[in-house]
Short mmCIF file of C-alpha atoms in Angstrom, two decimals:
data_model
loop_
_atom_site.label_atom_id
_atom_site.label_comp_id
_atom_site.label_asym_id
_atom_site.label_seq_id
_atom_site.Cartn_x
_atom_site.Cartn_y
_atom_site.Cartn_z
CA MET A 13 32.42 1.36 -32.88
CA SER A 14 31.28 4.62 -31.35
CA GLU A 15 27.68 3.77 -32.09
CA LEU A 16 28.08 0.47 -30.28
CA GLU A 17 29.65 2.28 -27.35
CA ASP A 18 26.73 4.69 -27.27
CA LEU A 19 24.33 1.78 -27.17
CA ARG A 20 26.28 0.09 -24.39
CA ALA A 21 26.23 3.29 -22.36
CA ALA A 22 22.51 3.77 -22.92
CA LEU A 23 21.86 0.19 -21.86
CA ALA A 24 23.92 0.63 -18.70
CA ALA A 25 22.03 3.81 -17.83
CA LEU A 26 18.69 2.07 -18.35
CA SER A 27 19.87 -0.88 -16.26
CA ALA A 28 20.64 1.47 -13.37
CA ARG A 29 17.11 2.89 -13.58
CA VAL A 30 15.71 -0.65 -13.53
CA GLU A 31 17.78 -1.49 -10.44
CA MET A 32 16.31 1.54 -8.64
CA LEU A 33 12.82 0.23 -9.44
CA GLU A 34 13.77 -3.27 -8.33
CA ASP A 35 14.95 -1.87 -5.01
CA GLN A 36 11.69 0.03 -4.53
CA VAL A 37 9.65 -3.09 -5.30
CA ALA A 38 11.80 -5.40 -3.16
CA LEU A 39 11.58 -3.11 -0.13
CA GLY A 40 7.82 -2.69 -0.57
CA GLN A 41 7.57 -6.49 -0.75
CA LEU A 42 9.66 -6.90 2.40
CA VAL A 43 7.29 -4.62 4.31
CA ALA A 44 4.26 -6.43 2.82
CA SER A 45 5.68 -9.72 4.12
CA TYR A 46 5.82 -8.73 7.78
CA GLY A 47 2.12 -8.90 8.62
CA PRO A 48 1.45 -12.27 6.95
CA ALA A 49 4.59 -13.67 8.61
CA VAL A 50 3.67 -12.74 12.18
CA ASP A 51 -0.08 -13.36 11.77
CA SER A 52 0.63 -16.89 10.52
CA GLY A 53 3.14 -17.53 13.29
CA SER A 54 5.96 -17.97 10.77
CA SER A 55 8.53 -16.93 13.33
CA ARG A 56 11.69 -17.78 11.41
CA ARG A 57 10.48 -16.17 8.21
CA ALA A 58 9.53 -13.06 10.12
CA ALA A 59 12.99 -12.95 11.71
CA GLN A 60 14.67 -13.36 8.34
CA LEU A 61 13.28 -10.02 7.21
CA TRP A 62 16.02 -8.64 9.48
CA SER A 63 19.78 -8.92 9.08
CA ASP A 64 21.50 -11.32 11.50
CA ASP A 65 22.01 -8.59 14.08
CA GLY A 66 19.00 -6.48 13.08
CA VAL A 67 16.98 -4.61 15.70
CA PHE A 68 13.22 -4.33 16.20
CA ASP A 69 12.82 -1.46 18.61
CA VAL A 70 9.46 -0.59 20.18
CA PRO A 71 10.29 2.12 22.72
CA PRO A 72 9.66 2.14 25.60
CA ILE A 73 8.06 -1.32 25.61
CA ALA A 74 10.51 -3.73 24.04
CA ARG A 75 13.64 -4.23 21.95
CA TRP A 76 14.52 -7.44 20.13
CA GLN A 77 17.88 -7.97 18.42
CA GLY A 78 18.87 -10.80 16.10
CA HIS A 79 16.87 -13.63 14.58
CA ASP A 80 16.46 -15.63 17.79
CA GLU A 81 14.96 -12.75 19.76
CA ILE A 82 12.66 -11.65 16.94
CA ALA A 83 11.49 -15.23 16.28
CA GLY A 84 11.08 -15.66 20.04
CA MET A 85 8.73 -12.69 20.15
CA VAL A 86 6.51 -14.37 17.53
CA GLU A 87 6.67 -17.73 19.34
CA GLY A 88 5.95 -16.20 22.74
CA GLU A 89 2.71 -16.64 24.67
CA GLY A 90 1.70 -13.03 24.15
CA HIS A 91 1.87 -13.13 20.37
CA GLN A 92 0.42 -16.66 20.10
CA GLY A 93 -2.50 -15.52 22.22
CA LEU A 94 -3.12 -12.66 19.79
CA ILE A 95 -3.23 -15.08 16.84
CA ALA A 96 -5.60 -17.47 18.60
CA ASN A 97 -7.82 -14.59 19.61
CA GLY A 98 -7.84 -12.89 16.18
CA VAL A 99 -5.39 -10.20 15.07
CA GLY A 100 -4.19 -8.38 11.96
CA HIS A 101 -0.83 -6.61 11.76
CA VAL A 102 -1.80 -4.28 8.93
CA LEU A 103 1.13 -2.33 7.45
CA THR A 104 0.88 0.37 4.80
CA ALA A 105 3.08 0.66 1.69
CA PRO A 106 6.22 2.55 2.75
CA ARG A 107 7.90 5.72 1.59
CA VAL A 108 11.33 4.41 0.52
CA VAL A 109 14.60 6.26 -0.13
CA VAL A 110 17.44 4.18 -1.55
CA ASP A 111 21.08 5.24 -1.34
CA GLY A 112 23.34 2.60 -2.90
CA ASP A 113 23.40 -0.46 -0.65
CA GLU A 114 21.47 1.27 2.12
CA ALA A 115 17.90 2.43 2.26
CA ARG A 116 15.40 3.91 4.64
CA GLY A 117 11.64 3.74 4.78
CA TRP A 118 8.65 5.01 6.74
CA ASN A 119 5.14 3.66 7.08
CA TYR A 120 2.23 2.98 9.43
CA ALA A 121 1.29 -0.22 11.19
CA LEU A 122 -2.17 -0.92 12.57
CA ASN A 123 -2.62 -3.63 15.17
CA ILE A 124 -6.29 -4.57 14.98
CA ARG A 125 -7.71 -7.18 17.34
CA TRP A 126 -10.92 -9.06 17.77
CA ASP A 127 -12.70 -8.42 21.04
CA PRO A 128 -14.64 -11.64 21.77
CA THR A 129 -16.63 -9.99 24.58
CA GLU A 130 -17.86 -7.03 22.54
CA GLU A 131 -17.81 -9.17 19.38
CA ARG A 132 -16.16 -6.49 17.31
CA PHE A 133 -12.73 -5.39 16.17
CA TRP A 134 -10.79 -2.62 17.85
CA VAL A 135 -7.64 -0.76 16.85
CA ALA A 136 -5.19 -1.64 19.62
CA ARG A 137 -2.23 0.28 18.21
CA VAL A 138 -1.40 2.73 15.44
CA SER A 139 2.34 3.21 15.02
CA ALA A 140 4.82 5.27 13.04
CA ASN A 141 7.66 3.12 11.73
CA GLU A 142 11.14 4.02 10.54
CA TRP A 143 13.04 1.25 8.76
CA THR A 144 16.75 1.08 7.90
CA TRP A 145 17.73 -1.54 5.35
CA ARG A 146 20.99 -2.94 4.01
CA ARG A 147 21.58 -4.80 0.75
CA GLU A 148 23.09 -8.18 1.64
CA THR A 149 24.10 -11.03 -0.66
CA SER A 150 20.69 -12.65 -0.12
CA GLY A 151 18.83 -9.40 -0.77
CA TRP A 152 17.58 -6.47 1.31
CA ARG A 153 17.45 -7.01 5.06
CA THR A 154 16.25 -4.81 7.92
CA VAL A 155 18.99 -3.33 10.07
CA SER A 156 16.58 -1.43 12.27
CA ARG A 157 12.85 -0.96 12.61
CA VAL A 158 11.75 1.63 15.13
CA ASN A 159 8.05 1.55 16.00
CA VAL A 160 6.43 4.27 18.11
CA ASN A 161 2.81 4.32 19.21
CA LEU A 162 0.79 7.30 17.97
CA ASP A 163 -1.00 7.74 21.29
CA GLY A 164 0.36 11.21 21.82
CA THR A 165 3.20 10.17 24.10
CA GLN A 166 5.80 10.21 21.29
CA PRO A 167 4.67 12.51 18.46
CA PRO A 168 6.71 11.46 15.39
CA ARG A 169 8.03 14.95 14.63
CA GLU A 170 11.59 13.67 14.27
CA LEU A 171 10.96 10.06 13.23
CA PHE A 172 8.68 10.93 10.32
CA SER A 173 10.32 14.21 9.27
CA HIS A 174 12.79 12.50 6.93
CA ALA A 175 9.96 10.83 5.05
CA ALA A 176 8.30 14.08 4.26
CA GLY A 177 10.21 15.23 1.16
CA ALA A 178 8.69 15.06 -2.28
CA PRO A 179 9.88 12.00 -4.20
CA MET B 18 28.94 -9.44 -34.75
CA SER B 19 29.71 -10.88 -31.35
CA GLU B 20 29.47 -7.46 -29.77
CA LEU B 21 26.03 -6.96 -31.27
CA GLU B 22 24.99 -10.36 -29.99
CA ASP B 23 26.20 -9.43 -26.53
CA LEU B 24 24.14 -6.27 -26.66
CA ARG B 25 21.07 -8.16 -27.83
CA ALA B 26 21.46 -10.64 -24.99
CA ALA B 27 21.91 -7.87 -22.43
CA LEU B 28 18.82 -6.10 -23.75
CA ALA B 29 16.78 -9.30 -23.55
CA ALA B 30 17.91 -9.87 -19.96
CA LEU B 31 16.99 -6.33 -18.99
CA SER B 32 13.64 -6.69 -20.72
CA ALA B 33 12.89 -9.76 -18.59
CA ARG B 34 13.66 -7.75 -15.43
CA VAL B 35 11.32 -4.99 -16.63
CA GLU B 36 8.57 -7.53 -17.25
CA MET B 37 8.91 -8.78 -13.65
CA LEU B 38 8.47 -5.20 -12.44
CA GLU B 39 5.50 -4.67 -14.76
CA ASP B 40 3.87 -7.77 -13.30
CA GLN B 41 4.41 -6.54 -9.75
CA VAL B 42 2.94 -3.13 -10.60
CA ALA B 43 0.01 -4.57 -12.56
CA LEU B 44 -0.95 -6.92 -9.74
CA GLY B 45 -0.64 -4.17 -7.15
CA GLN B 46 -2.88 -2.02 -9.36
CA LEU B 47 -5.43 -4.81 -9.70
CA VAL B 48 -5.69 -5.08 -5.91
CA ALA B 49 -5.88 -1.27 -5.59
CA SER B 50 -8.84 -1.28 -8.02
CA TYR B 51 -11.07 -3.58 -5.98
CA GLY B 52 -12.09 -1.14 -3.23
CA PRO B 53 -12.92 1.79 -5.54
CA ALA B 54 -14.86 -0.60 -7.81
CA VAL B 55 -17.14 -2.02 -5.12
CA ASP B 56 -17.49 1.22 -3.14
CA SER B 57 -18.64 3.03 -6.30
CA GLY B 58 -21.01 0.21 -7.21
CA SER B 59 -19.12 -0.48 -10.45
CA SER B 60 -20.27 -4.06 -10.46
CA ARG B 61 -19.07 -5.09 -13.93
CA ARG B 62 -15.66 -3.52 -13.46
CA ALA B 63 -15.29 -5.23 -10.11
CA ALA B 64 -16.22 -8.56 -11.72
CA GLN B 65 -13.72 -8.04 -14.52
CA LEU B 66 -10.87 -8.16 -12.01
CA TRP B 67 -11.58 -11.91 -12.06
CA SER B 68 -11.17 -14.35 -14.93
CA ASP B 69 -14.41 -15.54 -16.54
CA ASP B 70 -14.70 -18.45 -14.13
CA GLY B 71 -12.84 -16.83 -11.24
CA VAL B 72 -13.88 -17.46 -7.65
CA PHE B 73 -14.37 -15.07 -4.74
CA ASP B 74 -14.49 -17.32 -1.70
CA VAL B 75 -15.44 -16.00 1.74
CA PRO B 76 -15.67 -19.13 3.89
CA PRO B 77 -17.95 -20.00 5.56
CA ILE B 78 -20.22 -17.11 4.52
CA ALA B 79 -20.30 -17.01 0.74
CA ARG B 80 -18.77 -18.08 -2.54
CA TRP B 81 -19.27 -16.31 -5.86
CA GLN B 82 -18.01 -17.75 -9.16
CA GLY B 83 -17.87 -15.98 -12.52
CA HIS B 84 -18.60 -12.41 -13.54
CA ASP B 85 -22.37 -12.61 -13.13
CA GLU B 86 -22.24 -13.82 -9.55
CA ILE B 87 -19.53 -11.38 -8.50
CA ALA B 88 -21.31 -8.45 -10.18
CA GLY B 89 -24.53 -9.67 -8.60
CA MET B 90 -22.96 -9.45 -5.15
CA VAL B 91 -22.13 -5.78 -5.78
CA GLU B 92 -25.61 -5.08 -7.18
CA GLY B 93 -27.38 -6.87 -4.34
CA GLU B 94 -29.38 -5.17 -1.61
CA GLY B 95 -26.81 -5.97 1.05
CA HIS B 96 -23.92 -4.29 -0.71
CA GLN B 97 -26.01 -1.37 -2.00
CA GLY B 98 -27.16 -0.75 1.55
CA LEU B 99 -23.54 -0.58 2.69
CA ILE B 100 -22.74 2.05 0.05
CA ALA B 101 -25.77 4.17 0.93
CA ASN B 102 -24.95 3.91 4.61
CA GLY B 103 -21.21 4.66 4.22
CA VAL B 104 -18.50 2.04 3.73
CA GLY B 105 -14.86 1.70 2.72
CA HIS B 106 -13.35 -1.56 1.46
CA VAL B 107 -9.76 -0.68 2.35
CA LEU B 108 -7.19 -3.12 0.94
CA THR B 109 -3.46 -3.05 1.64
CA ALA B 110 -0.69 -3.38 -0.97
CA PRO B 111 -0.11 -7.11 -1.49
CA ARG B 112 2.89 -9.36 -1.15
CA VAL B 113 3.16 -10.75 -4.71
CA VAL B 114 5.05 -13.78 -6.05
CA VAL B 115 5.07 -14.18 -9.84
CA ASP B 116 5.84 -17.49 -11.54
CA GLY B 117 5.59 -17.13 -15.32
CA ASP B 118 1.95 -16.71 -16.28
CA GLU B 119 0.71 -17.43 -12.78
CA ALA B 120 1.06 -15.43 -9.61
CA ARG B 121 -0.07 -15.41 -6.02
CA GLY B 122 -0.56 -12.62 -3.54
CA TRP B 123 -1.52 -11.96 0.07
CA ASN B 124 -2.88 -8.86 1.75
CA TYR B 125 -5.35 -7.46 4.28
CA ALA B 126 -8.79 -6.01 3.70
CA LEU B 127 -10.57 -3.75 6.17
CA ASN B 128 -14.31 -3.30 5.92
CA ILE B 129 -14.99 -0.04 7.73
CA ARG B 130 -18.56 1.21 8.09
CA TRP B 131 -20.30 4.31 9.29
CA ASP B 132 -22.60 3.78 12.25
CA PRO B 133 -25.29 6.46 11.91
CA THR B 134 -26.60 5.81 15.43
CA GLU B 135 -23.28 6.19 17.20
CA GLU B 136 -22.14 8.70 14.55
CA ARG B 137 -18.74 7.09 14.19
CA PHE B 138 -16.91 4.55 12.06
CA TRP B 139 -16.36 0.98 13.15
CA VAL B 140 -14.20 -1.79 11.75
CA ALA B 141 -16.73 -4.44 10.73
CA ARG B 142 -14.23 -6.91 9.32
CA VAL B 143 -10.47 -7.47 9.07
CA SER B 144 -9.59 -10.26 6.68
CA ALA B 145 -6.57 -12.18 5.45
CA ASN B 146 -6.67 -12.61 1.67
CA GLU B 147 -4.92 -15.06 -0.62
CA TRP B 148 -5.09 -14.26 -4.34
CA THR B 149 -4.28 -16.51 -7.28
CA TRP B 150 -3.83 -14.77 -10.62
CA ARG B 151 -3.42 -15.85 -14.23
CA ARG B 152 -1.98 -13.87 -17.13
CA GLU B 153 -4.64 -13.71 -19.82
CA THR B 154 -4.56 -12.00 -23.21
CA SER B 155 -6.22 -8.93 -21.68
CA GLY B 156 -3.84 -8.87 -18.72
CA TRP B 157 -3.74 -10.34 -15.22
CA ARG B 158 -7.02 -11.71 -13.89
CA THR B 159 -7.97 -13.24 -10.53
CA VAL B 160 -8.54 -16.99 -10.59
CA SER B 161 -9.25 -17.17 -6.88
CA ARG B 162 -9.50 -14.81 -3.93
CA VAL B 163 -9.94 -16.45 -0.56
CA ASN B 164 -10.95 -14.08 2.24
CA VAL B 165 -11.04 -15.22 5.88
CA ASN B 166 -12.11 -13.07 8.80
CA LEU B 167 -9.44 -12.49 11.46
CA ASP B 168 -11.90 -12.92 14.32
CA GLY B 169 -10.06 -15.90 15.77
CA THR B 170 -12.29 -18.53 14.16
CA GLN B 171 -9.87 -19.15 11.26
CA PRO B 172 -6.32 -18.14 12.23
CA PRO B 173 -4.43 -17.72 8.93
CA ARG B 174 -1.56 -20.06 9.86
CA GLU B 175 -1.80 -21.86 6.53
CA LEU B 176 -3.28 -19.16 4.32
CA PHE B 177 -0.64 -16.55 5.17
CA SER B 178 2.34 -18.90 5.61
CA HIS B 179 3.28 -18.78 1.93
CA ALA B 180 3.50 -15.00 2.01
CA ALA B 181 6.01 -15.01 4.79
CA GLY B 182 9.28 -15.58 2.93
CA ALA B 183 11.75 -12.78 2.41
CA PRO B 184 11.43 -11.27 -1.08
CA MET C 1 23.50 -0.67 -39.81
CA SER C 2 19.98 -2.04 -39.73
CA GLU C 3 20.83 -4.30 -36.83
CA LEU C 4 22.07 -1.31 -34.85
CA GLU C 5 18.89 0.57 -35.69
CA ASP C 6 16.85 -2.38 -34.51
CA LEU C 7 18.74 -2.38 -31.23
CA ARG C 8 18.26 1.35 -30.80
CA ALA C 9 14.53 1.00 -31.40
CA ALA C 10 14.29 -1.90 -28.94
CA LEU C 11 16.17 0.10 -26.34
CA ALA C 12 13.88 3.11 -26.83
CA ALA C 13 10.81 0.90 -26.44
CA LEU C 14 12.19 -0.62 -23.25
CA SER C 15 13.05 2.82 -21.95
CA ALA C 16 9.44 3.92 -22.42
CA ARG C 17 8.28 0.90 -20.38
CA VAL C 18 10.74 1.82 -17.64
CA GLU C 19 9.45 5.37 -17.59
CA MET C 20 5.90 4.09 -17.08
CA LEU C 21 7.13 2.08 -14.09
CA GLU C 22 9.05 5.08 -12.74
CA ASP C 23 5.86 7.14 -12.92
CA GLN C 24 3.90 4.48 -11.04
CA VAL C 25 6.56 4.28 -8.34
CA ALA C 26 6.99 8.06 -8.05
CA LEU C 27 3.24 8.64 -7.66
CA GLY C 28 2.95 5.84 -5.11
CA GLN C 29 5.84 7.44 -3.23
CA LEU C 30 4.19 10.86 -3.36
CA VAL C 31 1.05 9.44 -1.75
CA ALA C 32 3.15 7.55 0.83
CA SER C 33 4.80 10.84 1.79
CA TYR C 34 1.63 12.67 2.76
CA GLY C 35 0.91 10.96 6.09
CA PRO C 36 4.46 11.20 7.45
CA ALA C 37 4.61 14.85 6.34
CA VAL C 38 1.47 16.00 8.14
CA ASP C 39 1.91 13.74 11.19
CA SER C 40 5.41 15.15 11.75
CA GLY C 41 4.20 18.71 11.23
CA SER C 42 6.44 19.15 8.17
CA SER C 43 4.14 21.77 6.77
CA ARG C 44 6.30 23.00 3.86
CA ARG C 45 7.17 19.50 2.73
CA ALA C 46 3.53 18.53 2.86
CA ALA C 47 2.64 21.59 0.77
CA GLN C 48 5.33 20.79 -1.78
CA LEU C 49 3.52 17.59 -2.71
CA TRP C 50 1.17 19.99 -4.53
CA SER C 51 1.93 22.23 -7.51
CA ASP C 52 2.20 25.93 -6.72
CA ASP C 53 -1.50 26.48 -7.28
CA GLY C 54 -2.61 22.96 -6.33
CA VAL C 55 -5.88 22.38 -4.52
CA PHE C 56 -6.71 20.20 -1.52
CA ASP C 57 -10.48 20.01 -1.51
CA VAL C 58 -12.43 18.46 1.36
CA PRO C 59 -16.07 19.19 0.51
CA PRO C 60 -18.07 20.53 2.21
CA ILE C 61 -15.65 21.24 5.06
CA ALA C 62 -12.63 23.00 3.60
CA ARG C 63 -10.62 23.93 0.53
CA TRP C 64 -6.97 24.95 0.56
CA GLN C 65 -5.20 26.26 -2.54
CA GLY C 66 -1.47 26.84 -2.96
CA HIS C 67 1.49 26.08 -0.73
CA ASP C 68 0.77 28.77 1.86
CA GLU C 69 -2.77 27.62 2.52
CA ILE C 70 -1.87 23.94 2.63
CA ALA C 71 1.12 24.57 4.92
CA GLY C 72 -1.11 26.82 7.01
CA MET C 73 -3.55 23.95 7.51
CA VAL C 74 -0.71 21.81 8.93
CA GLU C 75 0.56 24.68 11.12
CA GLY C 76 -2.92 25.56 12.39
CA GLU C 77 -4.14 24.93 15.93
CA GLY C 78 -6.51 22.19 14.85
CA HIS C 79 -3.88 20.05 13.18
CA GLN C 80 -1.22 20.75 15.82
CA GLY C 81 -3.68 19.65 18.46
CA LEU C 82 -4.21 16.38 16.61
CA ILE C 83 -0.45 15.71 16.56
CA ALA C 84 -0.06 16.49 20.26
CA ASN C 85 -3.02 14.30 21.09
CA GLY C 86 -1.98 11.37 18.87
CA VAL C 87 -3.03 10.89 15.25
CA GLY C 88 -2.19 8.85 12.18
CA HIS C 89 -3.10 9.91 8.63
CA VAL C 90 -2.99 6.44 7.14
CA LEU C 91 -3.21 6.39 3.30
CA THR C 92 -3.42 3.29 1.15
CA ALA C 93 -1.39 2.62 -1.99
CA PRO C 94 -3.25 4.29 -4.88
CA ARG C 95 -4.69 3.04 -8.13
CA VAL C 96 -2.75 5.16 -10.67
CA VAL C 97 -3.44 5.89 -14.34
CA VAL C 98 -0.73 7.81 -16.20
CA ASP C 99 -1.38 9.68 -19.45
CA GLY C 100 1.78 11.43 -20.63
CA ASP C 101 2.52 14.34 -18.32
CA GLU C 102 -0.75 13.99 -16.46
CA ALA C 103 -1.97 11.29 -14.14
CA ARG C 104 -4.85 10.45 -11.87
CA GLY C 105 -5.11 8.28 -8.81
CA TRP C 106 -7.58 7.00 -6.24
CA ASN C 107 -7.08 5.70 -2.73
CA TYR C 108 -8.38 5.65 0.83
CA ALA C 109 -7.26 7.74 3.80
CA LEU C 110 -7.94 6.78 7.40
CA ASN C 111 -7.72 9.42 10.10
CA ILE C 112 -7.16 7.48 13.31
CA ARG C 113 -6.94 9.33 16.62
CA TRP C 114 -6.09 8.52 20.18
CA ASP C 115 -8.90 9.10 22.65
CA PRO C 116 -7.16 9.93 25.95
CA THR C 117 -10.41 9.57 27.93
CA GLU C 118 -11.31 6.11 26.66
CA GLU C 119 -7.60 5.27 26.30
CA ARG C 120 -8.06 3.73 22.89
CA PHE C 121 -7.85 4.63 19.22
CA TRP C 122 -10.88 5.48 17.12
CA VAL C 123 -11.34 5.90 13.39
CA ALA C 124 -12.36 9.54 13.05
CA ARG C 125 -12.60 9.58 9.26
CA VAL C 126 -12.49 7.20 6.31
CA SER C 127 -12.29 9.03 3.00
CA ALA C 128 -12.29 8.34 -0.72
CA ASN C 129 -9.61 10.37 -2.49
CA GLU C 130 -9.22 11.35 -6.13
CA TRP C 131 -5.84 12.80 -7.08
CA THR C 132 -4.86 14.67 -10.25
CA TRP C 133 -1.14 15.02 -10.88
CA ARG C 134 1.04 16.91 -13.35
CA ARG C 135 4.65 16.22 -14.30
CA GLU C 136 6.65 19.36 -13.54
CA THR C 137 10.37 20.01 -13.97
CA SER C 138 10.95 19.02 -10.35
CA GLY C 139 8.84 15.85 -10.67
CA TRP C 140 5.20 14.90 -10.18
CA ARG C 141 3.07 17.37 -8.25
CA THR C 142 -0.57 17.29 -7.12
CA VAL C 143 -2.90 19.57 -9.06
CA SER C 144 -5.96 18.48 -7.12
CA ARG C 145 -6.81 16.12 -4.29
CA VAL C 146 -10.50 15.70 -3.57
CA ASN C 147 -11.30 13.98 -0.27
CA VAL C 148 -14.84 12.93 0.62
CA ASN C 149 -15.88 11.32 3.88
CA LEU C 150 -17.40 7.84 3.55
CA ASP C 151 -20.08 8.53 6.15
CA GLY C 152 -22.91 7.98 3.70
CA THR C 153 -23.46 11.65 2.92
CA GLN C 154 -21.41 11.53 -0.31
CA PRO C 155 -21.28 7.97 -1.68
CA PRO C 156 -18.29 7.89 -4.07
CA ARG C 157 -20.25 6.52 -7.04
CA GLU C 158 -18.78 9.13 -9.38
CA LEU C 159 -15.48 9.88 -7.66
CA PHE C 160 -14.34 6.26 -7.50
CA SER C 161 -15.92 5.03 -10.73
CA HIS C 162 -12.91 5.99 -12.85
CA ALA C 163 -10.62 3.92 -10.65
CA ALA C 164 -12.61 0.79 -11.19
CA GLY C 165 -11.27 -0.46 -14.51
CA ALA C 166 -8.94 -3.43 -14.69
CA PRO C 167 -5.30 -2.33 -15.01
#
C-alpha cells in the first residue's frame, strides 16, 4: 500500500499548488470586476466585492464601510453623474500575496473621464491601491481597500513597499 | 480496487480544476495579444484571435466580420497611419466567465496616441469591451468583441452589468 | 501494477500542466511588482526582479545593467523627483510565452505624472516592452527588458511581432 500512499501524498501536494493558483486567479478576477461594476452602476454587485463590514478608504477624501455605504457611493449623484458624462475606472492586474485564508494585493487605478467641452478624455486620478482580502464561505472578499492619489501629496513609499518583493 | 478508484476520481476532479485555470490563463493571454498584434501591424495574427466568422463590432463607427475584414482594418491607411505616428492599444486584464466550450469576458481598452504638434500623448479613446469566445480545435477564438466608447454617448449599463458579479 | 503506473503517469502529466500555469502566474506577478517597487522607491527590490547581470534597456535614452545600476536608477535624483512630484508606473498584464527555463513576454507601460502647475495628470510616456526571463534557483528573473517609447520614432513592428500569435 505504500505506493498508493505515495500517490495520495503526491496528489494532495499537487492539489495544494492548484489551490494557490485558484486563489491568484480569483483575486485577479475580483479586481477585474470592480471597474465594470461601478461603470455599469451595479451598486450591489460592486458592494459585494467587499466583506459585510469591509472598508473602502480614500484618504483624505472619503471612507465607506459595509455594503450599504459602498453601494450608496455608486448610487450617489456624484458617481451617477460620472457615468452619464462618460467615465472608465481602469484597474490594473494586481500583485497578490496569499497567506492561508488571508491575502493582500497592490495595483493601480486610473479614473479617466470624458470632457464634453474639450471633447477629449482626461486622466482625473491615478491611484495606488492596497487591498486586504479574506476567504469567506462564498469566496474571497475585500476587507480593506486603501486608495491614495498619486498627485505627490501621499507618495506610496509605505503603501506600495510590501508589493515590491520578487514573486 | 476501491482505493484506486478513489484516486482516479480525485485525479479527474483535480484535472477539471486545472482545465478551468488553463481557460482563464488562455483567455487572458488572448486579450494580452491583441495590442501587440495591431501595434506591430501583424494583421493576420490579429485576425486569428477571432474565429473564422468572428465579429469585431465598434458601434456606431464600424463592424468587421471574418479574418479578411479584421486583417484589412489593420492593413488599412487609417491604422497604418496610427502606427507610423505613434500609438498604443492598451488593454486591461479581463474579467472572464467560462461555461464549458463558451466563455465571456469584459475589459477596458485605451487608445493612446502621440500628438507630434503638442509633443505629448493623449488618450484618444477609452472603451468598454464585451468578448464572447468559443473553444475551437486550435484553442479559444473570439466570436464577438463589442467595443463602445466611454464618452457618455453609450454608458455601459447593460454591456458591463454581466461582468459585475463577484468571482 | 499497470493501473498504478497509469495513475503515476497521469499525475505527472497533470503536474506539468500545473507548472505551466505556475510559470504564467509567477511571470505576471513579476511584472505586476515593477510599478509598486519603483513608485515606492524600493530600489533593491526593483533591482532583484532582474538576474544579477540583467539589462534594462531604454533605447536611445539609457541602459542599466546589473542590480547596482538598476537600483541606482531608482535612487537617482531624477526618479526620486518623480516620486515626490507624483508618478505612476502603470504596467499592463503581459503576453507570456514559456519555453522550459526561459520565457519571453510583452506588455505596455504607462508613465503618468502629476503636473502641479496645470493641476492634472498627463501621460508622459507610453512604451512597448519586451521581456526575456530565465528560471533561476530563486525563481524567475529578468535577463532583459527592452522599453521603446511609442512616440512614432520606433514603431514596434519587430519588437511586438513575436507577441502577436494566438495563445
